[in-house]
PDB file of C-alpha atoms in Angstrom:
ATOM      1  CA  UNK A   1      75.527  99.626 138.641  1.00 50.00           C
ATOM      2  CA  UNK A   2      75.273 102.431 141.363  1.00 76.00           C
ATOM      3  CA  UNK A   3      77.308 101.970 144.863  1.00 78.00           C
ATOM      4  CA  UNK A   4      73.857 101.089 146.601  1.00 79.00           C
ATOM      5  CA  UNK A   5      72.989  98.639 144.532  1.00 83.00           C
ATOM      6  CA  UNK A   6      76.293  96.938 144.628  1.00 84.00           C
ATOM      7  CA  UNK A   7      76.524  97.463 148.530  1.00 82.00           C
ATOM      8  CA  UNK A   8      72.729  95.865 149.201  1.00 83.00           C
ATOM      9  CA  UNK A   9      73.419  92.620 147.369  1.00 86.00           C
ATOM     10  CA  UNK A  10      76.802  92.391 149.448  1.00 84.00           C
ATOM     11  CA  UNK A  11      74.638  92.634 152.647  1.00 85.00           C
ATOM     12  CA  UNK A  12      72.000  90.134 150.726  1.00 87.00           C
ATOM     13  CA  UNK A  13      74.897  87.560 150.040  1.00 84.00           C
ATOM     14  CA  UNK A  14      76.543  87.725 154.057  1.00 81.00           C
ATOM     15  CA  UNK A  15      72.450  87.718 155.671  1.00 80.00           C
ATOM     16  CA  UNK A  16      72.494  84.267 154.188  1.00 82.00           C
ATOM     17  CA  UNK A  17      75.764  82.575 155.691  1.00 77.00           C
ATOM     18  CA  UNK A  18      74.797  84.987 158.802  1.00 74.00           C
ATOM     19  CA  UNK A  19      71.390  83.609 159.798  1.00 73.00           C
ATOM     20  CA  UNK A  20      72.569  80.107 159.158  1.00 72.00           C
ATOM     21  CA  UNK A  21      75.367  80.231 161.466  1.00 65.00           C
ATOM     22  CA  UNK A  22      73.082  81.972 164.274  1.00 62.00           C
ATOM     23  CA  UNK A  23      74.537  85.296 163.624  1.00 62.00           C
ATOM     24  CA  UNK A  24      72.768  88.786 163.017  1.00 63.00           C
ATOM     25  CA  UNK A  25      76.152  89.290 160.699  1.00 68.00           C
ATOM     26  CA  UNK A  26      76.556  92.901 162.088  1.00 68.00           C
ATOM     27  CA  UNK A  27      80.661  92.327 162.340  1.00 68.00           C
ATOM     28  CA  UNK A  28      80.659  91.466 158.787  1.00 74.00           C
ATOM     29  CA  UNK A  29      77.896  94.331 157.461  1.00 80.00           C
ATOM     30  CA  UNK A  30      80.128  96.713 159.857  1.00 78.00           C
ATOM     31  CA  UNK A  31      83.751  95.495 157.909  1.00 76.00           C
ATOM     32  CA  UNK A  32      81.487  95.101 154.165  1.00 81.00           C
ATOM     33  CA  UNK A  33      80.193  99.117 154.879  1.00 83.00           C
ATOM     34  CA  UNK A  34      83.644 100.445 156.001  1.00 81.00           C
ATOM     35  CA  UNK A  35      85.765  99.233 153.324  1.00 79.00           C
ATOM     36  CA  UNK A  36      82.567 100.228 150.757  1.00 81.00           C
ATOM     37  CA  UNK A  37      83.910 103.796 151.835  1.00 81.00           C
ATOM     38  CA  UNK A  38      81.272 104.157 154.465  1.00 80.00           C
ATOM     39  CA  UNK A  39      82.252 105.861 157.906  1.00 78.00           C
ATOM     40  CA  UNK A  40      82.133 103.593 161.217  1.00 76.00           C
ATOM     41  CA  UNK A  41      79.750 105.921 162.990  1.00 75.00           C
ATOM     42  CA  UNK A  42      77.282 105.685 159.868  1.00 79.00           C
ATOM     43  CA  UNK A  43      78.110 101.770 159.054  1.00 81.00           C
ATOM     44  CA  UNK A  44      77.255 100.781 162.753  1.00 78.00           C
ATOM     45  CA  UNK A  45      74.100 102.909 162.221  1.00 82.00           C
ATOM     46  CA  UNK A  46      73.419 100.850 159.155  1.00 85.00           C
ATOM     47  CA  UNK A  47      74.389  97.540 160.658  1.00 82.00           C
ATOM     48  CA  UNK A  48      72.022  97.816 163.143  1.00 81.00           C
ATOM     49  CA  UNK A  49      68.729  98.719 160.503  1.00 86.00           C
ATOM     50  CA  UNK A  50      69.977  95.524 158.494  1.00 84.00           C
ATOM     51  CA  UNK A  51      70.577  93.255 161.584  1.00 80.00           C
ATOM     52  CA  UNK A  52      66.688  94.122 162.492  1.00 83.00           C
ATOM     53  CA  UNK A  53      65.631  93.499 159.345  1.00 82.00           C
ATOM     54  CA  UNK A  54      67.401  90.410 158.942  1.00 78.00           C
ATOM     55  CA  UNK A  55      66.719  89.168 162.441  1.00 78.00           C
ATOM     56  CA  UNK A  56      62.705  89.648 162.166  1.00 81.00           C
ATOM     57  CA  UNK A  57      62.830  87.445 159.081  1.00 79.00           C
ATOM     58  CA  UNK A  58      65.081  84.591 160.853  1.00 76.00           C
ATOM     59  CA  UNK A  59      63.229  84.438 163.733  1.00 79.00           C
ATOM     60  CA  UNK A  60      59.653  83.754 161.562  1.00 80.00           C
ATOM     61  CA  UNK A  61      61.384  80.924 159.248  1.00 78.00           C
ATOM     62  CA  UNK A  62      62.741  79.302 163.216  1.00 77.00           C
ATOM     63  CA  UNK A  63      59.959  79.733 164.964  1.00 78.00           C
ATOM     64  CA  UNK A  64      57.619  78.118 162.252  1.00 79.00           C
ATOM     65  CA  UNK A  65      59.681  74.919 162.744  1.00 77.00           C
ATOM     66  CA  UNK A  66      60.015  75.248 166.394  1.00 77.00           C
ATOM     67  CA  UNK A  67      63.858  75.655 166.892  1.00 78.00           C
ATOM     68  CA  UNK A  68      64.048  78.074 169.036  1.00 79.00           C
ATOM     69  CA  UNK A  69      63.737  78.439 173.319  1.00 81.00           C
ATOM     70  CA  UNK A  70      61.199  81.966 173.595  1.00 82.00           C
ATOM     71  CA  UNK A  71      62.657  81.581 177.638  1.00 84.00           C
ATOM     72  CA  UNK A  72      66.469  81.817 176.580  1.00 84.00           C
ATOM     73  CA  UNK A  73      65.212  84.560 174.126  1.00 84.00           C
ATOM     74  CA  UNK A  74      63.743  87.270 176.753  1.00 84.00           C
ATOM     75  CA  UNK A  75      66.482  86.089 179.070  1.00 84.00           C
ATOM     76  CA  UNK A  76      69.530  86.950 176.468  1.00 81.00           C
ATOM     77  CA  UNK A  77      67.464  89.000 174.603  1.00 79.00           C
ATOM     78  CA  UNK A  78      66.133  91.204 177.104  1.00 82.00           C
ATOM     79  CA  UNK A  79      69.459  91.692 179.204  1.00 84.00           C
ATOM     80  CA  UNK A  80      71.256  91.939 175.682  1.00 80.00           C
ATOM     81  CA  UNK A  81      69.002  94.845 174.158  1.00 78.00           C
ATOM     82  CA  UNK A  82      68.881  96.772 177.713  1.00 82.00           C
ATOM     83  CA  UNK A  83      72.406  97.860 177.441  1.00 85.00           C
ATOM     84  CA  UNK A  84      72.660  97.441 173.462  1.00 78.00           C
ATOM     85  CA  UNK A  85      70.889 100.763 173.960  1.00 79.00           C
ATOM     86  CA  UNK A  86      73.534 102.928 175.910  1.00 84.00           C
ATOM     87  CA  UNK A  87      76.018 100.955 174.013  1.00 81.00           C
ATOM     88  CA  UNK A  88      74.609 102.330 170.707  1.00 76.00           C
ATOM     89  CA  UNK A  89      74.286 105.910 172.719  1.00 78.00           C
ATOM     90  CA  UNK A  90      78.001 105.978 173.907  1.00 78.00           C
ATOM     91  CA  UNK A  91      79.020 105.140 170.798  1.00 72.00           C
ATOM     92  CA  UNK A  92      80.076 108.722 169.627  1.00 70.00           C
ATOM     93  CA  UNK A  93      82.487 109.329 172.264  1.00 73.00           C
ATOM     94  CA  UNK A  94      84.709 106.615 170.976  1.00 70.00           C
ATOM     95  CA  UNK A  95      87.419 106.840 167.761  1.00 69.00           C
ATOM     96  CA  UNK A  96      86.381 104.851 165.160  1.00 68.00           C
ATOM     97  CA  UNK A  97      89.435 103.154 164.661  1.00 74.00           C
ATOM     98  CA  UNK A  98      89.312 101.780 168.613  1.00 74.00           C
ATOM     99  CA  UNK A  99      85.976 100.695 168.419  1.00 72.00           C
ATOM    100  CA  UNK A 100      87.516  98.395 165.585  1.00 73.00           C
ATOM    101  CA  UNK A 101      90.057  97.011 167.797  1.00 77.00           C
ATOM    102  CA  UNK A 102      88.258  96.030 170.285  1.00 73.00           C
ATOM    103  CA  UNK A 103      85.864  94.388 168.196  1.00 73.00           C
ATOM    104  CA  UNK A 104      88.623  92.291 166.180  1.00 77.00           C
ATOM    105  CA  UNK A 105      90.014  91.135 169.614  1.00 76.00           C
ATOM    106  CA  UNK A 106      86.503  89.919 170.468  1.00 72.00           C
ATOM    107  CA  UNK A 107      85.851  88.274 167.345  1.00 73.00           C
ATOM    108  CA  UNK A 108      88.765  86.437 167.394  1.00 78.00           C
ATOM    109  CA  UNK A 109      88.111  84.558 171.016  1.00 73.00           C
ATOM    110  CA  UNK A 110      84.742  84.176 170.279  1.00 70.00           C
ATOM    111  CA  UNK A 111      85.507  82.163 166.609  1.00 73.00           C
ATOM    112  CA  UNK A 112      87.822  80.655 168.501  1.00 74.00           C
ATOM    113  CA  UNK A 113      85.358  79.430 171.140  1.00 66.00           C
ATOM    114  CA  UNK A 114      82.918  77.643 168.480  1.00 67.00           C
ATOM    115  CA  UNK A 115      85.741  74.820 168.065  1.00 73.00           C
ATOM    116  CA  UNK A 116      85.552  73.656 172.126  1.00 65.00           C
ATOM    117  CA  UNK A 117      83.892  70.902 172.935  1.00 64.00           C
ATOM    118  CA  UNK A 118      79.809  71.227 172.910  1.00 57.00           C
ATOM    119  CA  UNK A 119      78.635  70.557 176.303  1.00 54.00           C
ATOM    120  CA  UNK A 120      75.758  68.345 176.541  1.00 52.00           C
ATOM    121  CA  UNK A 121      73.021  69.243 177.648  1.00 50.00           C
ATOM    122  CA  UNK A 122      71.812  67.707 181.012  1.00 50.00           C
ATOM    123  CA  UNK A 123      69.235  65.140 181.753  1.00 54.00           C
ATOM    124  CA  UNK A 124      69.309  66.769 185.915  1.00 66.00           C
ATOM    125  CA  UNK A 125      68.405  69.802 187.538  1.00 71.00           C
ATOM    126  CA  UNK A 126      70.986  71.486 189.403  1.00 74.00           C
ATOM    127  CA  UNK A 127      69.149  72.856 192.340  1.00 79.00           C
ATOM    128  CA  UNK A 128      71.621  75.727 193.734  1.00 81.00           C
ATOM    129  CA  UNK A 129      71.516  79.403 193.910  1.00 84.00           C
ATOM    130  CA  UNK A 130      71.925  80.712 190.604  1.00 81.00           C
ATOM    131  CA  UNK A 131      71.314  78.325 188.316  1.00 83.00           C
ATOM    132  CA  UNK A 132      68.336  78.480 185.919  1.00 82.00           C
ATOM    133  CA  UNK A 133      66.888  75.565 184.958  1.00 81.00           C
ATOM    134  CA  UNK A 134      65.362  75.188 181.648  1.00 78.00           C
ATOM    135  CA  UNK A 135      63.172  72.649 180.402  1.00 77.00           C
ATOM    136  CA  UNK A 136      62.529  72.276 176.667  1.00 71.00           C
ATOM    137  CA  UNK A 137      61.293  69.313 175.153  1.00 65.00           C
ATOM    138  CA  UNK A 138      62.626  66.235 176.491  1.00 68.00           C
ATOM    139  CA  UNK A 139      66.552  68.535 177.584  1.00 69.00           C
ATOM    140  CA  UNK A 140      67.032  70.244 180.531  1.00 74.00           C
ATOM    141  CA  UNK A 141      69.240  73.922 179.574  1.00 76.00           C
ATOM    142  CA  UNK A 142      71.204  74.279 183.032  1.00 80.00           C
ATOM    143  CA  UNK A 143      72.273  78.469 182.988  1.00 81.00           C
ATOM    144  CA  UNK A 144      74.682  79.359 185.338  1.00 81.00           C
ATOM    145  CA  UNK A 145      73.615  82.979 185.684  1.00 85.00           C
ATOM    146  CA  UNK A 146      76.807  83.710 187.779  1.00 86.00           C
ATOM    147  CA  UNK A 147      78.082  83.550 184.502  1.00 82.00           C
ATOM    148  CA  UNK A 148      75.600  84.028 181.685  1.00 83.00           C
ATOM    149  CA  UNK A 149      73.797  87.773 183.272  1.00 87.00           C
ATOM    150  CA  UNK A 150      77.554  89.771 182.964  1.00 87.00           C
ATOM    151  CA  UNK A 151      78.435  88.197 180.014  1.00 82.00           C
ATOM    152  CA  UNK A 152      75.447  89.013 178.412  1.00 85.00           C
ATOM    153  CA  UNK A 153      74.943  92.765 179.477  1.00 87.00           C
ATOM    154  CA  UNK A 154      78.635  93.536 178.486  1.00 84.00           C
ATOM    155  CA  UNK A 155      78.013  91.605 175.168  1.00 80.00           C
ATOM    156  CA  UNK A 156      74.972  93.900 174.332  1.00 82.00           C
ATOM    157  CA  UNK A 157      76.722  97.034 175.710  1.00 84.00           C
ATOM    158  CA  UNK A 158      79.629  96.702 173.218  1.00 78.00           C
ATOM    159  CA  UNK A 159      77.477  95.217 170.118  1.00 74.00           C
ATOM    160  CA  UNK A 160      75.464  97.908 170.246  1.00 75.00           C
ATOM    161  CA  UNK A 161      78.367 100.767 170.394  1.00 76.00           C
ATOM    162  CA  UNK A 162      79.616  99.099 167.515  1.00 71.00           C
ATOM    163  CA  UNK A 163      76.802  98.340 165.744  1.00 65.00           C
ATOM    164  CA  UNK A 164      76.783  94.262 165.811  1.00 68.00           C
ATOM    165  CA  UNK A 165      74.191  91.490 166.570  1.00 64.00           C
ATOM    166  CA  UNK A 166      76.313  89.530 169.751  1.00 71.00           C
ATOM    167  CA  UNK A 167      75.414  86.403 168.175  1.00 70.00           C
ATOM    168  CA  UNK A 168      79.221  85.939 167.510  1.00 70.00           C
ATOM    169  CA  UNK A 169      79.336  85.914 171.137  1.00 75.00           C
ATOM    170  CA  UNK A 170      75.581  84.269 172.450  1.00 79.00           C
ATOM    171  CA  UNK A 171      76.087  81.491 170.129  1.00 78.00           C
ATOM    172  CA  UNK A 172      78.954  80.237 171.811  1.00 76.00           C
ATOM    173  CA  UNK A 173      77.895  80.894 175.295  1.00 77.00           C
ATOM    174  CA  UNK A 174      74.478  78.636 174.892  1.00 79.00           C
ATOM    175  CA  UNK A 175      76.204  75.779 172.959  1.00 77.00           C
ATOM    176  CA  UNK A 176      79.736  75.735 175.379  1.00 71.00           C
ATOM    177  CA  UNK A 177      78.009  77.149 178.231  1.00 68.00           C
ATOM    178  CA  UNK A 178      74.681  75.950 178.801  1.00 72.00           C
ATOM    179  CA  UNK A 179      74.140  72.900 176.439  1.00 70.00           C
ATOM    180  CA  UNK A 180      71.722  74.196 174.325  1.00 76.00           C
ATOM    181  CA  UNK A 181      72.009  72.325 170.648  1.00 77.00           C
ATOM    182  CA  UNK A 182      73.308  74.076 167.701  1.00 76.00           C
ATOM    183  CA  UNK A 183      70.264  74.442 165.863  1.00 77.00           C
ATOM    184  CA  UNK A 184      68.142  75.879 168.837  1.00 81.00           C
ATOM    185  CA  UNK A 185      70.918  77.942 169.654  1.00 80.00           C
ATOM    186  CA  UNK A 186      70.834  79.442 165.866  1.00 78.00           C
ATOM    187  CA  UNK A 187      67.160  80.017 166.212  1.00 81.00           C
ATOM    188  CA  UNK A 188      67.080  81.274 169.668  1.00 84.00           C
ATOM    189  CA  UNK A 189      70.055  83.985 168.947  1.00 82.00           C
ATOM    190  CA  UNK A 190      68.439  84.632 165.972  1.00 78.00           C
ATOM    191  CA  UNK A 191      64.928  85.638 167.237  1.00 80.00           C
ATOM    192  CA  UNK A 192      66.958  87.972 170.193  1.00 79.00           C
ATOM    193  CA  UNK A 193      68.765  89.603 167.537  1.00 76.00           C
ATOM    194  CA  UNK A 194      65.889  91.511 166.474  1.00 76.00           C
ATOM    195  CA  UNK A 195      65.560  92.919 170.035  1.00 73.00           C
ATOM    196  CA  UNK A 196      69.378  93.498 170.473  1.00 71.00           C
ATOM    197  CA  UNK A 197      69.422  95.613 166.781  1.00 75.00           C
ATOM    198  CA  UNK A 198      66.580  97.514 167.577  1.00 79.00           C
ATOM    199  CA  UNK A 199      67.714  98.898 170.835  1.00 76.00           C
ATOM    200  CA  UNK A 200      71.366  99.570 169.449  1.00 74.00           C
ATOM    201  CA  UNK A 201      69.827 101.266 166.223  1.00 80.00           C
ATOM    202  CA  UNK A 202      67.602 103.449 168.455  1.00 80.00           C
ATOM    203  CA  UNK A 203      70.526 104.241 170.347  1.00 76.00           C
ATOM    204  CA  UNK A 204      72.731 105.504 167.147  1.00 73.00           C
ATOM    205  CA  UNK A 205      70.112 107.032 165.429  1.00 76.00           C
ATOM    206  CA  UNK A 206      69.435 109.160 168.479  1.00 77.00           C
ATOM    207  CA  UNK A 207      72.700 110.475 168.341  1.00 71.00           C
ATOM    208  CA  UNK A 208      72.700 110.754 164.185  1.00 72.00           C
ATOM    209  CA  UNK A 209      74.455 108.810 161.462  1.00 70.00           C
ATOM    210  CA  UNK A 210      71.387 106.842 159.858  1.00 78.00           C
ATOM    211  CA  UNK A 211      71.546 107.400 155.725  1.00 82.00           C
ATOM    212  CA  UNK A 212      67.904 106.206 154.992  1.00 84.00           C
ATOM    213  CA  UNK A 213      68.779 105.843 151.237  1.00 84.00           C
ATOM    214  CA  UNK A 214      71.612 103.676 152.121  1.00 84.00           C
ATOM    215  CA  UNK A 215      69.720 101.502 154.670  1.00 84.00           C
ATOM    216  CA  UNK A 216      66.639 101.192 153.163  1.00 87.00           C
ATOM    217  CA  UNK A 217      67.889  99.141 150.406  1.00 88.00           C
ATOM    218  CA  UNK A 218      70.064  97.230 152.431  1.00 85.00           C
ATOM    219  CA  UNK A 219      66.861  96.227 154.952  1.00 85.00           C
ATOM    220  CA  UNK A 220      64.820  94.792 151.769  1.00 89.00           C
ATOM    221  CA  UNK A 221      68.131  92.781 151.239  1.00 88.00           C
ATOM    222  CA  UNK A 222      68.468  91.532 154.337  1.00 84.00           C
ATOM    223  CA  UNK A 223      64.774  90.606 154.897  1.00 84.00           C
ATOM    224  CA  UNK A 224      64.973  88.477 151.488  1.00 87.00           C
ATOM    225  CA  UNK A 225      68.618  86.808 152.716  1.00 82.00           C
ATOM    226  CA  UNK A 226      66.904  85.879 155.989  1.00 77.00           C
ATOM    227  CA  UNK A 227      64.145  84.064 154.354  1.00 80.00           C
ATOM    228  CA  UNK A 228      66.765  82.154 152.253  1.00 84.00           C
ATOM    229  CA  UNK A 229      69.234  82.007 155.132  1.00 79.00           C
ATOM    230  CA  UNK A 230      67.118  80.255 157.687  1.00 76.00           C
ATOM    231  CA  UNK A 231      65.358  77.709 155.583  1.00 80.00           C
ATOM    232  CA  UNK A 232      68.973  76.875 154.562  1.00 81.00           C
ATOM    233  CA  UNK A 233      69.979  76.453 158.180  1.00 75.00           C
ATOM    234  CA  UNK A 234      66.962  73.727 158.891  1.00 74.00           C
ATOM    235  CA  UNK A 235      68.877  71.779 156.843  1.00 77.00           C
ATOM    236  CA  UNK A 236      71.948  71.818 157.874  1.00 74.00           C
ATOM    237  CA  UNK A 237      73.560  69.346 160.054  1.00 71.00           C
ATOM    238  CA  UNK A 238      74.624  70.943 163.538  1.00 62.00           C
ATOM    239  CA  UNK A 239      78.027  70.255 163.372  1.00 69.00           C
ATOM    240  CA  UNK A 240      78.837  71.925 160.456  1.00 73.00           C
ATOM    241  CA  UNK A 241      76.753  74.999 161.647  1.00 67.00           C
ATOM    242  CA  UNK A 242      79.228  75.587 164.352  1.00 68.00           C
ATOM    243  CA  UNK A 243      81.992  75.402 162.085  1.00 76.00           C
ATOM    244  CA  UNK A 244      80.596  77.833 159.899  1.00 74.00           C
ATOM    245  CA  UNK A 245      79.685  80.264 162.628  1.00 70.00           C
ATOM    246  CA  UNK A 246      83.014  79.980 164.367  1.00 75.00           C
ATOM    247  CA  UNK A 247      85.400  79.913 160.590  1.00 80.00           C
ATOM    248  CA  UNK A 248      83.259  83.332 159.816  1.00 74.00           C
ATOM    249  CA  UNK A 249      83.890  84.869 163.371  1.00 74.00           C
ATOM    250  CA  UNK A 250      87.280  84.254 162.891  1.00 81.00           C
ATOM    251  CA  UNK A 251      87.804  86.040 159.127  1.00 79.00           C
ATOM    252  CA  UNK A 252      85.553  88.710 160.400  1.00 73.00           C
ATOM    253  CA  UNK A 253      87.978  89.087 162.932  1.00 77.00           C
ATOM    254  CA  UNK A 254      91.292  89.534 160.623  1.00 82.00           C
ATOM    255  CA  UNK A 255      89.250  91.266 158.548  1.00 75.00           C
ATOM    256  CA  UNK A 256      88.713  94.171 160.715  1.00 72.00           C
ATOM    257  CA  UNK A 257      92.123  93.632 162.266  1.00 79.00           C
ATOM    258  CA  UNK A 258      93.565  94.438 158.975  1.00 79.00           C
ATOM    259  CA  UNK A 259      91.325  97.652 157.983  1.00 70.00           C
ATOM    260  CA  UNK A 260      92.400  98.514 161.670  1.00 72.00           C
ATOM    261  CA  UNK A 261      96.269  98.542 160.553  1.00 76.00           C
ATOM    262  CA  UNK A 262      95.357 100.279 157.238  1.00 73.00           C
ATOM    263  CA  UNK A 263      93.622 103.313 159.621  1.00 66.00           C
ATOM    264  CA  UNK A 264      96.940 103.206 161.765  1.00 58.00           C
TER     265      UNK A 264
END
């Protein structure tokens, strides 16, 4: 079996547990490509063409059952794929073995975030300076953009220098942060994702590193794992979603803190 073959249904088998948990999976398609023997400049390339893939296909399986906010998804979305772009761009002036620090530091608080208490979401407005008010269905989604807007832009910077979705990190600031429940959370990262990946890809690519024979192959994988990995997720109780997504952070996390050591 060649060393694409076995590589695409690796990505396949993570785009599953990834677009369950609300995650484009890029940490873990980053970590899977490295230790495959692929560079970091090229696997963050590659991360991004799968996370696209993946994403597009996630966000048609949510949006056909209505779990998802389109508001919170240009909001995040939009603010996460404006500087997932430069982040992708600066990419190249940073050591690959840095760029996988950082990001093993960042996985780590953000698993760790998933087990804190959900905030509920509230049944008032709060009128202030701010504070965006969302109203889906019969929950109102109070953002505290104080909060939400620099969090956001310096989650998309960084995903897309090193080639991941920033669902590790939106996921937990819509459930802890704003209320939003699990499953809309899942959908509504997911759909943003597809925004966030294309920017960052467009940003690496520019600047070279995309291996069309290697992501090709792992795009068709990652469009069939997001069918799968989505209609799995619909049925999935909430609580055990967020476990998932924060358990998987967490192993992606001393994952990459351990092929960190091995490049040290």
């Amino acid at each position: 079996m060649s060393h694409t073959l076995l590589v695409a249904l690796m990505i396949f088998t993570l785009t599953i547990v990834m677009i369950m948990s609300g995650r484009g999976g890029g940490n873990f398609y980053v970590a899977a490509l490295v230790f495959s023997g692929v560079t970091m400049h090229t696997a963050s390339t590659t991360s991004q063409f799968i996370l696209l893939a993946s994403a597009l296909m996630g966000a048609f399986v949510f949006g056909k059952a209505k779990m998802m906010s389109w508001r919170l998804v240009f909001f995040f979305g939009g603010l996460n794929a404006t500087t997932a772009f430069f982040g992708g761009f600066a990419a190249h002036s940073f050591g690959g073995t840095a760029l996988k620090a950082a990001l093993a530091v960042l996985l780590f608080i953000a698993g760790a975030a998933m087990f804190l208490p959900e905030t509920q979401a509230l049944k008032t407005m709060v009128p202030r300076f701010g504070y965006w008010n969302v109203r889906e269905g019969g929950n109102i989604y109070v953002v505290n953009l104080w909060l939400a807007m620099p969090l956001t832009l310096a989650t998309g910077f960084f995903s897309g220098m090193v080639g991941i979705s920033g669902g590790s990190f939106l996921v937990p600031l819509m459930v802890a942060g704003c209320g939003v429940p699990m499953r809309v959370a899942v959908g509504t990262t997911t759909a943003m994702l597809a925004a966030t990946a294309a920017a960052g890809f467009a940003g690496n690519a520019l600047r070279g590193g995309f291996n069309p024979a290697l992501a090709v192959p792992c795009g068709v994988a990652a469009v069939a794992g997001g069918l799968v990995g989505g209609r799995i997720a619909l049925k999935t109780k909430p609580k055990s979603l967020k476990t998932v997504s924060g358990v998987l952070t967490i192993i992606a996390a001393m994952a990459m803190a351990l092929n960190t050591l091995a490049d040290g």
